[in-house]
Tab-separated table of C-alpha atoms and ligand atoms in Angstrom:
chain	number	residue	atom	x	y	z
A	89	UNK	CA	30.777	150.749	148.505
A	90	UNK	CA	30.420	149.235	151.220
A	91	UNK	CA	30.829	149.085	155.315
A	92	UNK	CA	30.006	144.827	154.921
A	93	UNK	CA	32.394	143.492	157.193
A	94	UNK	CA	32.839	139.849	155.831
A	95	UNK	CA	33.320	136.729	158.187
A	96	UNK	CA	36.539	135.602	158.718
A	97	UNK	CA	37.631	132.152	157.609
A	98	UNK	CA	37.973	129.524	159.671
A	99	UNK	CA	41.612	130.703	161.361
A	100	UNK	CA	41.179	134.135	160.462
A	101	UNK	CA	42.947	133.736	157.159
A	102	UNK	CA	41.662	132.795	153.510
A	103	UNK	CA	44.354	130.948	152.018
A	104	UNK	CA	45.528	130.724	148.692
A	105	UNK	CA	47.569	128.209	147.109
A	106	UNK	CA	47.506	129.200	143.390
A	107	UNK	CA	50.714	130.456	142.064
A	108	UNK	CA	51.561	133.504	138.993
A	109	UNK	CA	53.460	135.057	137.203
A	110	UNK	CA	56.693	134.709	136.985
A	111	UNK	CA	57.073	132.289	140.502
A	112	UNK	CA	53.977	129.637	138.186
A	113	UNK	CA	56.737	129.658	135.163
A	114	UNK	CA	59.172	128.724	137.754
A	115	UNK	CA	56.917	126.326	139.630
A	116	UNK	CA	56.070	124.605	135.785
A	117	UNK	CA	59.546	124.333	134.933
A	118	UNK	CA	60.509	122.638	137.914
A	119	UNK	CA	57.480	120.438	138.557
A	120	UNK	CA	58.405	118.822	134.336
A	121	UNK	CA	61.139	117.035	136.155
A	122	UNK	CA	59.901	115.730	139.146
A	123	UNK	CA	58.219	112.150	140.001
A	124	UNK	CA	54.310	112.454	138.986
A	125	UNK	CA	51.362	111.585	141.675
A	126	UNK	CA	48.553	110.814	139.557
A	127	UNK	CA	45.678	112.245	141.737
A	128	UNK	CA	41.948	110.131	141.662
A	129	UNK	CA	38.927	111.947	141.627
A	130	UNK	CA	38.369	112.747	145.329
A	131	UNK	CA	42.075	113.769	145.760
A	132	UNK	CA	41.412	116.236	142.889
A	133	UNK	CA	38.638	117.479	144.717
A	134	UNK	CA	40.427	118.100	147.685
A	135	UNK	CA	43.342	119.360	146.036
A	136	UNK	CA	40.756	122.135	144.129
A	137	UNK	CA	39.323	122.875	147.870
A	138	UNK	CA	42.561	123.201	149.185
A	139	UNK	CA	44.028	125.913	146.749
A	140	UNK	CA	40.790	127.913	147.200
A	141	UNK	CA	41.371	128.336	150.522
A	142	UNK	CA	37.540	126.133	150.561
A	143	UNK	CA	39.376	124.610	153.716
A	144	UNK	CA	41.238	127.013	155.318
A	145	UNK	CA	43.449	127.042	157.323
A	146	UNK	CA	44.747	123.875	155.572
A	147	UNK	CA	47.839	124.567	153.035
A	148	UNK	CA	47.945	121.211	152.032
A	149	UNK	CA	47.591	117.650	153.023
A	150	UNK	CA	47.414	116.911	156.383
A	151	UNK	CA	50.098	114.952	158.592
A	152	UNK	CA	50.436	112.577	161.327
A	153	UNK	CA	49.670	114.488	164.092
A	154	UNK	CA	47.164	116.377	162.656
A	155	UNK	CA	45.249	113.002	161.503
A	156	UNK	CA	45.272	111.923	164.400
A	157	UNK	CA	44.007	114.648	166.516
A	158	UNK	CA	41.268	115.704	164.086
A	159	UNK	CA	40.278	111.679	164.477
A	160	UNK	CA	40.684	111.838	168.236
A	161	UNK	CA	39.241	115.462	169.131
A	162	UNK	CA	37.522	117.132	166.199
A	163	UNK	CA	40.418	119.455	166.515
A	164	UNK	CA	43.508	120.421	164.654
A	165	UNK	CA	46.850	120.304	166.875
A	166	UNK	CA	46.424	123.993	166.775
A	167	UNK	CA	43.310	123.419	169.026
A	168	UNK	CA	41.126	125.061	165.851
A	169	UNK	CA	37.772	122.596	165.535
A	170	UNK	CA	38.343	120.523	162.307
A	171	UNK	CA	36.028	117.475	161.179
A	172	UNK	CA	37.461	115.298	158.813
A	173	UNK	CA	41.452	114.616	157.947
A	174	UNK	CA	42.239	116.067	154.394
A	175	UNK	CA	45.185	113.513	153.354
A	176	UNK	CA	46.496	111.760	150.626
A	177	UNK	CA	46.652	108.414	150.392
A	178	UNK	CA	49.232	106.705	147.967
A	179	UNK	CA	49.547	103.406	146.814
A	180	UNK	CA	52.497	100.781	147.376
A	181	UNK	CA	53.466	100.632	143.840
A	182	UNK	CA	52.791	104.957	143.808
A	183	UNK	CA	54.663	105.208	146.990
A	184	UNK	CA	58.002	103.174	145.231
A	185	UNK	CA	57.796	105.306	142.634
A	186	UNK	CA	58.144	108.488	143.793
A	187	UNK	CA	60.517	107.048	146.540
A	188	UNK	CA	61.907	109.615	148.710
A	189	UNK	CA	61.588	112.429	146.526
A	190	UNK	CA	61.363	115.628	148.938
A	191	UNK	CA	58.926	117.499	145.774
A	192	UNK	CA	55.873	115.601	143.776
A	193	UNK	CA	53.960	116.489	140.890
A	194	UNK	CA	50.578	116.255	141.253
A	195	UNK	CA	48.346	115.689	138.556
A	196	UNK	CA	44.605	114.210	137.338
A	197	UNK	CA	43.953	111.474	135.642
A	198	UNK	CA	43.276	112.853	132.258
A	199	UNK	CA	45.537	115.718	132.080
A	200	UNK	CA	49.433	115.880	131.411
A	201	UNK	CA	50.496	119.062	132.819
A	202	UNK	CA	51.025	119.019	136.712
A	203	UNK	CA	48.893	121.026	138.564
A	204	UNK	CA	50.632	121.199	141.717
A	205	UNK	CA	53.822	120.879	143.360
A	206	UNK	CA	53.250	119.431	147.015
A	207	UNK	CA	56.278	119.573	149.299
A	208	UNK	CA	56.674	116.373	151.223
A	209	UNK	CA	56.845	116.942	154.781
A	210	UNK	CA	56.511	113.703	155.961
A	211	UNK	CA	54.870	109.664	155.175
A	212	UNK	CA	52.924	108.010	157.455
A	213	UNK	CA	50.902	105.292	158.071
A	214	UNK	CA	46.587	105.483	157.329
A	215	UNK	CA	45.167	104.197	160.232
A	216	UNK	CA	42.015	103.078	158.073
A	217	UNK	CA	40.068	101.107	160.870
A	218	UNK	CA	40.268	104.149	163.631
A	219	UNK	CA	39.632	106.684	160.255
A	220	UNK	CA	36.511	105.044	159.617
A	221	UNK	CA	35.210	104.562	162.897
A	222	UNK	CA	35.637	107.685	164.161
A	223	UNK	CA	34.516	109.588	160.715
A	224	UNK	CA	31.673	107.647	159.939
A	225	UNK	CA	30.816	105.841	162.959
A	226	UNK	CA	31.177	102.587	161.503
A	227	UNK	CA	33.365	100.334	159.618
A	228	UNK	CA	30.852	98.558	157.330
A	229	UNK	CA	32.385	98.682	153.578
A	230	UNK	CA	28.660	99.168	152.072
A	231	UNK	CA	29.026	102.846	153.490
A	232	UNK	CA	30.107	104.409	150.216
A	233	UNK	CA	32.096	106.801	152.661
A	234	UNK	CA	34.195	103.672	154.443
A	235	UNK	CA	34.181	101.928	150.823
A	236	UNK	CA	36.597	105.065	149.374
A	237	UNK	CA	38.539	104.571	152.740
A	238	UNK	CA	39.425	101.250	152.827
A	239	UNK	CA	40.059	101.519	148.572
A	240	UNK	CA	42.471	104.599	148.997
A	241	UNK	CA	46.600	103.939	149.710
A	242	UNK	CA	48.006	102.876	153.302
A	243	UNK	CA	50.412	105.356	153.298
A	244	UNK	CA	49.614	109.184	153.505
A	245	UNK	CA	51.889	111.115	151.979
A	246	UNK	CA	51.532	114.951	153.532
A	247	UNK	CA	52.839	118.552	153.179
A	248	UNK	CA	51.911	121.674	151.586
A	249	UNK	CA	50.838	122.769	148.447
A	250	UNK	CA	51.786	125.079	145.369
A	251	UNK	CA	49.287	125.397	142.728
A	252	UNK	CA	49.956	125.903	139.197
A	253	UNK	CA	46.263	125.171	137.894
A	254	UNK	CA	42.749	124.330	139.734
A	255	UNK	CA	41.357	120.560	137.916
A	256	UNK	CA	39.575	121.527	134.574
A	257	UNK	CA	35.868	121.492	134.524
A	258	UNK	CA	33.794	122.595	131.406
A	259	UNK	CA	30.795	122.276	132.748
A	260	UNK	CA	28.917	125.419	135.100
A	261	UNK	CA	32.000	127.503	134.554
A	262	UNK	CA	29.829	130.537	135.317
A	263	UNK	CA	28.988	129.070	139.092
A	264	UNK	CA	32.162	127.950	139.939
A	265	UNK	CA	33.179	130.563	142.366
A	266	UNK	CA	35.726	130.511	144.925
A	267	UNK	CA	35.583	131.371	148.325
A	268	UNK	CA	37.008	135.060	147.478
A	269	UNK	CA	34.687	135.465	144.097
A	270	UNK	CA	31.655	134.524	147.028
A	271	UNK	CA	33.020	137.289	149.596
A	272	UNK	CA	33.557	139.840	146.837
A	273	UNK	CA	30.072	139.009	145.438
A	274	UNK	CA	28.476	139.164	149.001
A	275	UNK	CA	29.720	142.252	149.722
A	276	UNK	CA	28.705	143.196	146.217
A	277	UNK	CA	25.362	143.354	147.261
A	278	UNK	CA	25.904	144.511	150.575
A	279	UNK	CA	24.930	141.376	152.152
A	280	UNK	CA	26.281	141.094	155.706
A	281	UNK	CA	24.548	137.737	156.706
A	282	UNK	CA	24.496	135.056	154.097
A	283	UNK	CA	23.172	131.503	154.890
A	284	UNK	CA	24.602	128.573	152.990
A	285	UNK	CA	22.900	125.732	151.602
A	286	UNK	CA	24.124	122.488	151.185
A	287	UNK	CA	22.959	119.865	148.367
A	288	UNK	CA	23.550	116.967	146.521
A	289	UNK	CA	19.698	116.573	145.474
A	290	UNK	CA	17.451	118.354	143.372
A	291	UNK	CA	15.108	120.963	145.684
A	292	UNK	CA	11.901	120.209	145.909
A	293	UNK	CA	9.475	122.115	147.853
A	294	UNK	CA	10.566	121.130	150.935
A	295	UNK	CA	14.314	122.266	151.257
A	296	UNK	CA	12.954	125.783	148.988
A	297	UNK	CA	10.740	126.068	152.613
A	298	UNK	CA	13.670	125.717	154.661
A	299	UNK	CA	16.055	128.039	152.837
A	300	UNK	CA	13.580	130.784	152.648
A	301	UNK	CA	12.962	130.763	156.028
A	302	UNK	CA	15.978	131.169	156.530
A	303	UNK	CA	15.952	133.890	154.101
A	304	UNK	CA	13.357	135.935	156.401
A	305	UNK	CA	15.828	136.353	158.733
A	306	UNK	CA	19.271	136.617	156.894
A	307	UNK	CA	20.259	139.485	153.810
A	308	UNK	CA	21.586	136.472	151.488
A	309	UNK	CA	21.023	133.375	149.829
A	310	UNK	CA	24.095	131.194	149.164
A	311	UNK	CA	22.669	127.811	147.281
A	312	UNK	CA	25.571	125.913	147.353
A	313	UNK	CA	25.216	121.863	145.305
A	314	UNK	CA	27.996	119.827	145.837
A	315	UNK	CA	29.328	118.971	142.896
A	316	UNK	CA	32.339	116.501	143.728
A	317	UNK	CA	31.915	113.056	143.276
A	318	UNK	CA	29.120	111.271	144.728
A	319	UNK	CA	27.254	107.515	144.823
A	320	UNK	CA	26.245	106.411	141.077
A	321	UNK	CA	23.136	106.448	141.976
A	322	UNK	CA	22.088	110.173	143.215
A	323	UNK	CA	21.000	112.507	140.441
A	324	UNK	CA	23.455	113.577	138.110
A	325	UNK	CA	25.215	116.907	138.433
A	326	UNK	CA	24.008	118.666	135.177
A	327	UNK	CA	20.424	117.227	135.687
A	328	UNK	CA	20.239	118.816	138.766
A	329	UNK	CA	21.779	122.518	137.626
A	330	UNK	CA	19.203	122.511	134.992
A	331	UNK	CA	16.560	121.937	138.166
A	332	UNK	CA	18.388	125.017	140.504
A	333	UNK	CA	18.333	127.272	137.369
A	334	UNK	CA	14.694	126.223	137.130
A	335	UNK	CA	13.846	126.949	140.505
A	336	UNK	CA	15.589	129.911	140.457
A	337	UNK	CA	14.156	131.737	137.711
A	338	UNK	CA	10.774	130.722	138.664
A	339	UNK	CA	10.961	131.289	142.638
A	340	UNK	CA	13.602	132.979	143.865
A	341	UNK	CA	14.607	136.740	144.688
A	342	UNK	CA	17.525	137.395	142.528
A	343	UNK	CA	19.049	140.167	144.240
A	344	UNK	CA	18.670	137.935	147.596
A	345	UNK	CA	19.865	134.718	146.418
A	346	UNK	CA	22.759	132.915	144.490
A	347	UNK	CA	24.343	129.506	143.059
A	348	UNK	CA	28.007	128.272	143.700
A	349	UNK	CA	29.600	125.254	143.135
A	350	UNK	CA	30.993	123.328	146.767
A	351	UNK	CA	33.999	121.439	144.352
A	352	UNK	CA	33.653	118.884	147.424
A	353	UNK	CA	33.695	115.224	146.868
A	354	UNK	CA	30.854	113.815	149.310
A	355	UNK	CA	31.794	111.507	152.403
A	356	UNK	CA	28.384	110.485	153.293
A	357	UNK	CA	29.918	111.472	157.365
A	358	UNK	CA	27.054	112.608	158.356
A	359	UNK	CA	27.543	114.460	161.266
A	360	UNK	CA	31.049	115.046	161.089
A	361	UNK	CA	30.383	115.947	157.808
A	362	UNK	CA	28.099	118.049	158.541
A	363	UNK	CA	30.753	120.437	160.878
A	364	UNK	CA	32.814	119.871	157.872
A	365	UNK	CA	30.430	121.300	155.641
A	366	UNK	CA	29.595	124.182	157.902
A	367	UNK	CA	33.188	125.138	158.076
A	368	UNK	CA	33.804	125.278	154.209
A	369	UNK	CA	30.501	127.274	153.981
A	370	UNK	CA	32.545	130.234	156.720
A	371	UNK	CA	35.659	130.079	154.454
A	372	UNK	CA	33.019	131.067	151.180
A	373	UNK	CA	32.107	133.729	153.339
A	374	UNK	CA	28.464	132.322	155.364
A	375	UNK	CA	27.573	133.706	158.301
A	376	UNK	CA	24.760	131.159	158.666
A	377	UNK	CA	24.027	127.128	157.565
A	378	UNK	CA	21.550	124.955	157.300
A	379	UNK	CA	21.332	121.685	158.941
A	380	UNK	CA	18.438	119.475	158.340
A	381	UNK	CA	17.344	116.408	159.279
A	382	UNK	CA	20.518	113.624	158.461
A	383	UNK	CA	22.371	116.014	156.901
A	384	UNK	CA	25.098	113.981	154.884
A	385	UNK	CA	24.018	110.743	155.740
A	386	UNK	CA	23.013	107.743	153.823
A	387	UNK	CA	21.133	104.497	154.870
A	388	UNK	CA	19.844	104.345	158.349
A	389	UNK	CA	24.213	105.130	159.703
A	390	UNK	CA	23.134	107.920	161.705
A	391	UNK	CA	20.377	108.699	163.770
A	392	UNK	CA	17.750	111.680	162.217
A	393	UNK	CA	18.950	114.611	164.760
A	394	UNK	CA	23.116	113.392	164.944
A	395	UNK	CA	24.025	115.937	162.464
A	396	UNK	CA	22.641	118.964	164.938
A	397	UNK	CA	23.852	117.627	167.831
A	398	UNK	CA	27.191	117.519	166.863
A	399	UNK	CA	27.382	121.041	166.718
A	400	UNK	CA	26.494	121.238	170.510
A	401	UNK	CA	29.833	119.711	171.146
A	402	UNK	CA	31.673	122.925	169.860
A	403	UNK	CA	32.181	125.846	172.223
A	404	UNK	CA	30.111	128.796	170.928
A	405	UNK	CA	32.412	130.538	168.931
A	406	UNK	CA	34.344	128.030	168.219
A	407	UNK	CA	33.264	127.334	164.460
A	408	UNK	CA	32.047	130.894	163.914
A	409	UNK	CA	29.353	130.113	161.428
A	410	UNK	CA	25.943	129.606	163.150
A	411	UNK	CA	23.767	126.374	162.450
A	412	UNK	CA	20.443	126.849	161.986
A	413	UNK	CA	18.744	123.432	162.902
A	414	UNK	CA	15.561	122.541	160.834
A	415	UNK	CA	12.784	119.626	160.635
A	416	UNK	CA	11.497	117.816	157.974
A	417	UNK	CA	8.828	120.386	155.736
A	418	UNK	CA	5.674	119.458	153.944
A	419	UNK	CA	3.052	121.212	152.749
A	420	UNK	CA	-0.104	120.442	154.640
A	421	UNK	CA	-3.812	120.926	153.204
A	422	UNK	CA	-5.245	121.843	156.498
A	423	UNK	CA	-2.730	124.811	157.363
A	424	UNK	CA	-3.300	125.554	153.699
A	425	UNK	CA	1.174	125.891	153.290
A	426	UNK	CA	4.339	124.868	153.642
A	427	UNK	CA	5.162	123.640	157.383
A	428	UNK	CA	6.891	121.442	159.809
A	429	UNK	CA	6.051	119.296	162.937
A	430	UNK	CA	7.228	122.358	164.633
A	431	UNK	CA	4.353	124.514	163.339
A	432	UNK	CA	1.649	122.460	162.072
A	433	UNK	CA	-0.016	120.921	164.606
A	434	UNK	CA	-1.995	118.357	162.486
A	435	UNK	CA	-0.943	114.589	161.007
A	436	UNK	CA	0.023	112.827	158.834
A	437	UNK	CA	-2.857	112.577	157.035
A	438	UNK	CA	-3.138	116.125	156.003
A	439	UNK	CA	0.364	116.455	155.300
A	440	UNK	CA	1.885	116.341	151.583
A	441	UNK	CA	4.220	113.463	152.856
A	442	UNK	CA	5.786	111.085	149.345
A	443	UNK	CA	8.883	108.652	150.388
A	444	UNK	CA	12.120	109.451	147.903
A	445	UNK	CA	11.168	105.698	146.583
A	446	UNK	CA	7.782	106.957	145.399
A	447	UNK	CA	9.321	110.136	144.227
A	448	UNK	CA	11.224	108.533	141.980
A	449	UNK	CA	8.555	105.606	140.852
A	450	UNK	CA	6.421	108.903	139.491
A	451	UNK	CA	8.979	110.282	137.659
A	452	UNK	CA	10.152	107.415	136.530
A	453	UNK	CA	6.729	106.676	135.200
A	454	UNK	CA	6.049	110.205	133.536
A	455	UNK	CA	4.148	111.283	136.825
A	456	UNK	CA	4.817	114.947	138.203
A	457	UNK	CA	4.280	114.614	141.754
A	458	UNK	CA	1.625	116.829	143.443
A	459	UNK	CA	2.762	120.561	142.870
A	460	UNK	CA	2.745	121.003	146.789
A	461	UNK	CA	5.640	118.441	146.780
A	462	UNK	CA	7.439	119.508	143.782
A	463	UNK	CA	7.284	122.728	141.236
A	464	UNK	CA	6.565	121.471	137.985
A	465	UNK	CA	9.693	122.899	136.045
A	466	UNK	CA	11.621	120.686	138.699
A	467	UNK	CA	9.492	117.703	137.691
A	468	UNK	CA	9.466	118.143	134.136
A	469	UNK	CA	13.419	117.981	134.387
A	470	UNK	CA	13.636	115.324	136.143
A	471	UNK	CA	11.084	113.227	134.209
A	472	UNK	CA	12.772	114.641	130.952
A	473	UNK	CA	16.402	112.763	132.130
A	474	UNK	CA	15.019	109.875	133.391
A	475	UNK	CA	13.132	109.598	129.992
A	476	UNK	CA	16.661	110.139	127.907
A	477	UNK	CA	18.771	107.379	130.677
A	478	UNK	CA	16.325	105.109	129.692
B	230	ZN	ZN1	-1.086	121.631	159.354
């Protein structure tokens, strides 16, 4: 139909890694016989991005020099901005056993059949301390970010990729849409400016403000959960669905708005993360991203505004996909709707303010928070699973 000119990927590319026909029976055959990588679940994660072209330009797992200038410069040797080193770490005992085969079979934890065939270009050595200061801007191991750091292998073992099969899910197979089933949807329904929105949480009323505001300026709504691992203790990933699908139905404009799946393990890098994030969100086709308040933090690691200044470091341009900065939102009784410190000019004590701690105390307790806060479908959900955990 249409005259939608899509945004180009990061690198003006999308890449894809997944191999067919008659090359995949090939590809099988020969990855039977070689040395098996058994991949964790971040690696799989990565690996799933990575064959989507979800982190394009990347082909595969990045090497030395690569490492280290995305550590050093936020920048790929190539000079394109890049946040966060996509690499494999392998164990000792993993490293001796695939000694110094030139092909490795990847594959997860629970499945026999490889799903990948990575070339080996090169090993080299993790430099975990400068990794985790220069990711996450500190080198405590109580960051769950450093913690998965300093637990991965020494060694990196790097090269491209050829993918045979993306990691299984059974769960949400309807949302799980790559960065070309995004595009092709966009354009679809002739969207030309799509904002992205990043989560790990259920939405309350506050981050619905933010993306429809968002939505008054853009054609499309891409709702985009992470759904890679995360800590134990956020809310878990079908819980949450069952709160977007709420929200959705109730709320939302269905010809303006949509769910994906980001297949992304979190970091918890906060700002890098955050040009990380923004990145990915480009390569899924988003012309536009949100970035609120500590965006991908956790504890007090990063200050509240990091995550947006980060971007200011970037050459305009340079990452392609425009942030769109936001405060904290509340709904305040004396404005009489939603609002933030940047358009409500009254205080605290008008404002529908509740600390996540309280949040959860209601629920936990059977108590849906006030409706300003939360929409009732949302809280029944949650109260319903924290009922059934126990
Ligand atoms: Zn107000």
């Amino acid at each position: 139909m249409s005259d939608v000119t899509p945004i180009a990927p990061h690198g003006g590319a999308l890449v894809d890694l997944v191999v067919t026909g008659d090359d995949a029976d090939a590809l099988a055959a020969e990855a039977a016989n070689l040395p098996k990588l058994t991949l964790g679940e971040r690696e799989l994660s990565d690996l799933e991005m990575l064959a989507v072209g979800a982190l394009s330009p990347l082909t595969g797992f990045q090497g030395e020099a690569d490492y280290h200038a995305v550590l050093d410069s936020m920048h790929l040797t190539d000079g394109l901005a890049w946040a966060i080193p996509v690499v494999l770490g392998v164990s000792d005992e993993d490293l001796h056993r695939i000694g110094g085969a030139s092909s490795v079979a990847l594959v997860a934890a629970d499945g026999a059949e490889p799903l990948a065939v990575l070339r080996v270009g090169e090993r080299f050595a993790r430099d975990k301390a400068k990794e985790a200061i220069s990711v996450y801007r500190t080198d405590d191991p109580e960051h769950p970010g450093v913690k998965a750091l300093f637990d991965a292998g020494d060694t990196c073992v790097a090269g491209s990729l050829e993918v045979l099969a993306l990691p299984a899910h059974g769960d949400f197979v309807n949302y799980r849409l790559t960065p070309a089933q995004t595009r092709a949807a966009f354009a679809e329904r002739g969207w030309r400016t799509v904002v992205g929105f990043q989560t790990r949480n259920p939405i309350h009323r506050a981050h619905e403000y933010l993306q429809k505001c968002a939505l008054e300026i853009v054609d499309g709504l891409l709702v985009h959960p992470l759904m890679g691992a995360t800590k134990s203790d956020d809310v878990p990933p079908d819980v949450r669905m069952r709160c977007y699908e709420a929200l959705f139905d109730g709320y939302y404009p269905k010809d303006r708005s949509m769910i994906g799946i980001f297949p992304a393990a979190m970091r918890y890098a906060g700002p890098r993360e955050a040009i990380w994030h923004a990145i990915a969100r480009k390569n899924y086709g988003c012309t536009h991203f949100i970035v609120g308040r500590d965006h991908a933090g956790v504890g007090s690691y990063y200050g509240t505004y990091d995550a947006q200044r980060i971007f200011e470091g970037f050459a305009p341009g340079e990452l392609g996909i425009t942030p769109l900065m936001f405060e904290h939102s509340f709904y305040c009784v004396r404005c009489e709707g939603m609002a933030s410190p940047k358009t409500c000019p009254h205080d605290d004590a008008d404002r529908v303010i509740l600390s996540g701690t309280k949040v959860r105390d209601m629920l936990r307790n059977g108590e849906r928070p006030p409706v300003e806060f939360s929409r009732p479908e949302v809280a029944n959900i949650l109260i319903a699973a924290m009922r059934a955990e126990g």
